[in-house]
């Protein structure tokens, strides 16, 4: 039964060593979450790269009890549960090797509409705000849905402008549905649903908005759409990680350039400078390149590519060496190899990518260059 598969999928994903990549290996090998729950612990040798430690938590009755409570919560609160291995999650997102095994959803994802992900800083300036207003005004006649992260600043403005323009908008949360972060956006989240949009998350209902969740959330924002637009962001801003994921997934990335003296533009300028994003010259050209109208020839970046030689920090050296010694190592395996949590590794890998020391592939696998 499908409901039983939901139960065992939630329990399996709750196991301590089972991330999305390992979950996918398990259901691909055993055919379902139910069969993996019943047999993986004894038959783990059927799967390459999965050892006894990985499956040690499978079968824990605590996780099954947790899943039962989760199903009750979702039913009570009208939350849809979507399983990737049953092809219930968004098609474009499913192309990503590390796509979430489970999505919790309120509202409508509008699968027939093209998506565009639009992200940026919480400290939005009038420059960024004006660009968002002009973008939605200029693309008024086009049919699409926007995707963003429901944060303050750029994300909030994107959702609000979408609603004003009668465009469905999808907010990707970094926590479970027992919470709403930031609380200031509660009314906005309700308006998103009222106007035909959606709230989605990969996190179970009781998961709090912990810091490490936000970078993990950003891969969904990037994976949902064929294109990601970065409006404003500083050095090391969360939107830079969204752009990095979009590049990993071979998606188009566009960035709004700004003055080199403006802190909120420095992240965008760096993405353009390192050929990680195409510079936005005019909104008309951007709309054409998004495919909303007849595509035009791609504009050139504003800044030339330049090799940057810098002394690596201690953490950069550790991660670079581990990747060099283990070509095409996955994020899960890298985390175990060097005993550093994934949310700390990802920003450093992005730095190494920008320095030309590391190359990433879909599924968050890496090689040293």
CSV table of C-alpha atoms in Angstrom, one decimal, residues 130-350:
chain,number,residue,atom,x,y,z
A,130,UNK,CA,13.7,48.2,-8.2
A,131,UNK,CA,15.2,45.4,-10.4
A,132,UNK,CA,12.7,42.9,-9.0
A,133,UNK,CA,9.8,45.2,-9.6
A,134,UNK,CA,10.9,45.9,-13.1
A,135,UNK,CA,11.5,42.2,-13.8
A,136,UNK,CA,8.0,41.2,-12.9
A,137,UNK,CA,6.5,44.2,-14.7
A,138,UNK,CA,8.4,43.4,-17.9
A,139,UNK,CA,7.6,39.7,-17.8
A,140,UNK,CA,3.9,40.3,-17.0
A,141,UNK,CA,2.7,38.6,-20.2
A,142,UNK,CA,4.8,35.5,-19.6
A,143,UNK,CA,3.6,32.4,-17.9
A,144,UNK,CA,5.9,31.1,-15.2
A,145,UNK,CA,6.2,30.4,-11.4
A,146,UNK,CA,8.9,31.9,-9.2
A,147,UNK,CA,10.8,30.0,-6.6
A,148,UNK,CA,12.6,31.5,-3.6
A,149,UNK,CA,13.3,30.8,0.1
A,150,UNK,CA,10.8,33.0,2.1
A,151,UNK,CA,13.7,34.8,3.8
A,152,UNK,CA,13.5,38.6,4.5
A,153,UNK,CA,14.9,40.9,1.8
A,154,UNK,CA,15.1,39.7,-1.7
A,155,UNK,CA,13.1,36.4,-1.1
A,156,UNK,CA,10.2,38.3,0.5
A,157,UNK,CA,10.2,40.8,-2.3
A,158,UNK,CA,10.2,38.1,-5.0
A,159,UNK,CA,7.2,36.3,-3.3
A,160,UNK,CA,5.3,39.6,-2.9
A,161,UNK,CA,5.9,40.8,-6.5
A,162,UNK,CA,4.9,37.4,-7.8
A,163,UNK,CA,1.6,37.7,-6.0
A,164,UNK,CA,1.0,41.2,-7.2
A,165,UNK,CA,1.8,40.1,-10.8
A,166,UNK,CA,-0.6,37.1,-10.4
A,167,UNK,CA,2.3,34.6,-10.8
A,168,UNK,CA,2.3,31.5,-8.6
A,169,UNK,CA,5.2,31.5,-6.2
A,170,UNK,CA,6.9,28.6,-4.4
A,171,UNK,CA,8.6,29.1,-1.1
A,172,UNK,CA,11.2,26.5,0.0
A,173,UNK,CA,11.5,26.2,3.7
A,174,UNK,CA,14.5,25.4,5.8
A,175,UNK,CA,12.4,23.7,8.6
A,176,UNK,CA,9.4,21.6,9.2
A,177,UNK,CA,5.8,22.7,9.1
A,178,UNK,CA,5.5,23.1,12.9
A,179,UNK,CA,7.5,26.3,12.4
A,180,UNK,CA,7.5,29.3,10.2
A,181,UNK,CA,10.8,31.2,9.9
A,182,UNK,CA,11.0,34.1,9.9
A,183,UNK,CA,7.8,34.6,11.9
A,184,UNK,CA,7.4,38.0,10.2
A,185,UNK,CA,6.5,36.2,7.0
A,186,UNK,CA,3.6,34.2,8.4
A,187,UNK,CA,1.0,36.3,6.7
A,188,UNK,CA,3.0,36.2,3.5
A,189,UNK,CA,3.1,32.4,3.6
A,190,UNK,CA,-0.7,32.3,4.0
A,191,UNK,CA,-1.1,34.7,1.1
A,192,UNK,CA,1.2,32.4,-1.1
A,193,UNK,CA,-1.2,29.5,-0.5
A,194,UNK,CA,-4.3,31.7,-1.0
A,195,UNK,CA,-3.0,32.9,-4.4
A,196,UNK,CA,-2.3,29.4,-5.7
A,197,UNK,CA,1.3,29.0,-4.8
A,198,UNK,CA,3.1,26.4,-2.5
A,199,UNK,CA,5.2,25.9,0.5
A,200,UNK,CA,7.6,22.9,0.4
A,201,UNK,CA,10.2,21.5,2.6
A,202,UNK,CA,12.3,18.3,2.8
A,203,UNK,CA,12.3,18.5,6.6
A,204,UNK,CA,9.9,16.6,8.9
A,205,UNK,CA,7.4,18.6,10.9
A,206,UNK,CA,9.4,18.9,14.1
A,207,UNK,CA,12.7,20.0,12.5
A,208,UNK,CA,13.6,23.5,13.7
A,209,UNK,CA,15.2,26.2,11.4
A,210,UNK,CA,18.7,25.3,12.4
A,211,UNK,CA,21.6,27.1,10.7
A,212,UNK,CA,22.8,24.1,8.7
A,213,UNK,CA,19.4,23.6,7.1
A,214,UNK,CA,19.6,26.7,5.0
A,215,UNK,CA,22.4,25.7,2.7
A,216,UNK,CA,20.8,22.3,2.4
A,217,UNK,CA,17.5,24.0,1.5
A,218,UNK,CA,19.3,26.1,-1.2
A,219,UNK,CA,19.9,23.0,-3.4
A,220,UNK,CA,16.1,22.6,-3.7
A,221,UNK,CA,15.7,26.2,-4.7
A,222,UNK,CA,18.4,25.7,-7.4
A,223,UNK,CA,17.1,22.2,-8.5
A,224,UNK,CA,13.5,23.3,-9.0
A,225,UNK,CA,14.3,25.6,-11.9
A,226,UNK,CA,16.2,25.6,-15.2
A,227,UNK,CA,17.5,29.1,-14.2
A,228,UNK,CA,18.6,30.9,-11.1
A,229,UNK,CA,18.8,34.6,-10.8
A,230,UNK,CA,21.0,36.2,-8.0
A,231,UNK,CA,19.8,39.7,-7.3
A,232,UNK,CA,22.2,41.0,-4.6
A,233,UNK,CA,24.5,39.1,-2.3
A,234,UNK,CA,27.7,39.8,-0.4
A,235,UNK,CA,30.8,37.6,-0.2
A,236,UNK,CA,29.9,34.2,1.2
A,237,UNK,CA,26.2,35.0,1.2
A,238,UNK,CA,23.7,32.1,1.2
A,239,UNK,CA,22.7,32.9,-2.4
A,240,UNK,CA,26.3,32.1,-3.5
A,241,UNK,CA,25.6,28.5,-2.4
A,242,UNK,CA,22.4,28.5,-4.4
A,243,UNK,CA,24.3,29.6,-7.4
A,244,UNK,CA,26.9,26.9,-6.8
A,245,UNK,CA,24.2,24.2,-6.6
A,246,UNK,CA,22.7,25.5,-9.9
A,247,UNK,CA,26.1,25.3,-11.5
A,248,UNK,CA,26.5,21.7,-10.2
A,249,UNK,CA,23.1,20.8,-11.8
A,250,UNK,CA,24.1,22.4,-15.2
A,251,UNK,CA,21.5,25.0,-14.8
A,252,UNK,CA,21.7,28.6,-16.1
A,253,UNK,CA,22.8,31.2,-13.5
A,254,UNK,CA,22.4,35.0,-13.9
A,255,UNK,CA,23.6,37.6,-11.6
A,256,UNK,CA,22.8,41.3,-11.3
A,257,UNK,CA,26.2,43.2,-11.4
A,258,UNK,CA,26.7,46.3,-9.2
A,259,UNK,CA,29.4,48.7,-8.1
A,260,UNK,CA,32.5,47.1,-6.8
A,261,UNK,CA,32.2,49.3,-3.7
A,262,UNK,CA,28.7,48.1,-2.9
A,263,UNK,CA,28.9,45.2,-0.3
A,264,UNK,CA,25.6,43.7,-1.5
A,265,UNK,CA,26.9,43.4,-5.0
A,266,UNK,CA,30.3,41.9,-4.3
A,267,UNK,CA,29.0,38.3,-4.3
A,268,UNK,CA,27.2,38.8,-7.7
A,269,UNK,CA,30.3,40.5,-9.1
A,270,UNK,CA,32.5,37.5,-8.0
A,271,UNK,CA,30.1,35.0,-9.5
A,272,UNK,CA,30.3,36.8,-12.8
A,273,UNK,CA,34.1,37.3,-12.6
A,274,UNK,CA,34.7,33.6,-12.0
A,275,UNK,CA,32.3,32.6,-14.8
A,276,UNK,CA,29.8,31.1,-12.4
A,277,UNK,CA,27.1,33.4,-13.6
A,278,UNK,CA,26.1,35.4,-16.7
A,279,UNK,CA,25.9,39.2,-16.1
A,280,UNK,CA,22.5,40.7,-16.5
A,281,UNK,CA,22.7,43.7,-18.9
A,282,UNK,CA,19.0,44.4,-19.5
A,283,UNK,CA,15.8,42.9,-18.3
A,284,UNK,CA,14.7,42.3,-21.8
A,285,UNK,CA,17.8,40.2,-22.6
A,286,UNK,CA,17.3,38.3,-19.4
A,287,UNK,CA,13.7,37.4,-20.2
A,288,UNK,CA,14.8,36.3,-23.6
A,289,UNK,CA,17.5,34.1,-22.2
A,290,UNK,CA,15.1,32.6,-19.7
A,291,UNK,CA,13.1,31.4,-22.7
A,292,UNK,CA,10.0,33.4,-21.8
A,293,UNK,CA,10.2,34.9,-25.3
A,294,UNK,CA,12.2,33.9,-28.4
A,295,UNK,CA,15.7,33.2,-27.1
A,296,UNK,CA,18.4,35.7,-28.1
A,297,UNK,CA,22.1,35.1,-28.4
A,298,UNK,CA,23.6,34.9,-24.9
A,299,UNK,CA,25.3,38.1,-23.7
A,300,UNK,CA,28.9,38.1,-22.7
A,301,UNK,CA,30.1,38.4,-19.1
A,302,UNK,CA,31.0,41.9,-18.0
A,303,UNK,CA,34.3,40.7,-16.5
A,304,UNK,CA,37.0,38.5,-18.1
A,305,UNK,CA,38.0,35.2,-16.5
A,306,UNK,CA,41.1,35.5,-14.4
A,307,UNK,CA,43.1,32.8,-12.6
A,308,UNK,CA,43.6,33.7,-8.9
A,309,UNK,CA,46.5,32.2,-7.0
A,310,UNK,CA,46.0,32.4,-3.3
A,311,UNK,CA,47.5,30.6,-0.3
A,312,UNK,CA,45.0,28.0,0.9
A,313,UNK,CA,43.7,28.2,4.5
A,314,UNK,CA,44.1,25.2,6.8
A,315,UNK,CA,40.5,24.0,6.2
A,316,UNK,CA,40.9,24.5,2.5
A,317,UNK,CA,44.1,22.4,2.5
A,318,UNK,CA,42.4,19.5,4.4
A,319,UNK,CA,39.4,19.4,2.2
A,320,UNK,CA,41.4,19.8,-1.0
A,321,UNK,CA,43.8,17.0,0.0
A,322,UNK,CA,40.9,14.7,0.8
A,323,UNK,CA,39.3,15.3,-2.6
A,324,UNK,CA,42.6,14.9,-4.4
A,325,UNK,CA,43.2,11.5,-2.7
A,326,UNK,CA,39.6,10.4,-3.4
A,327,UNK,CA,38.5,11.4,-6.9
A,328,UNK,CA,34.8,12.0,-7.4
A,329,UNK,CA,34.1,11.6,-3.6
A,330,UNK,CA,30.6,12.4,-2.5
A,331,UNK,CA,29.7,14.9,0.1
A,332,UNK,CA,28.5,12.2,2.5
A,333,UNK,CA,31.8,10.3,2.1
A,334,UNK,CA,33.8,13.5,2.4
A,335,UNK,CA,32.0,14.3,5.7
A,336,UNK,CA,32.9,10.9,7.1
A,337,UNK,CA,36.5,11.1,5.8
A,338,UNK,CA,37.5,14.4,7.4
A,339,UNK,CA,35.0,14.5,10.3
A,340,UNK,CA,33.7,18.0,9.4
A,341,UNK,CA,29.9,18.5,9.1
A,342,UNK,CA,28.5,19.1,5.6
A,343,UNK,CA,27.2,22.6,6.3
A,344,UNK,CA,30.8,23.7,7.1
A,345,UNK,CA,32.3,21.8,4.1
A,346,UNK,CA,30.1,23.3,1.4
A,347,UNK,CA,31.2,26.9,1.7
A,348,UNK,CA,34.8,25.9,1.7
A,349,UNK,CA,34.3,23.7,-1.4
A,350,UNK,CA,32.7,26.7,-3.1
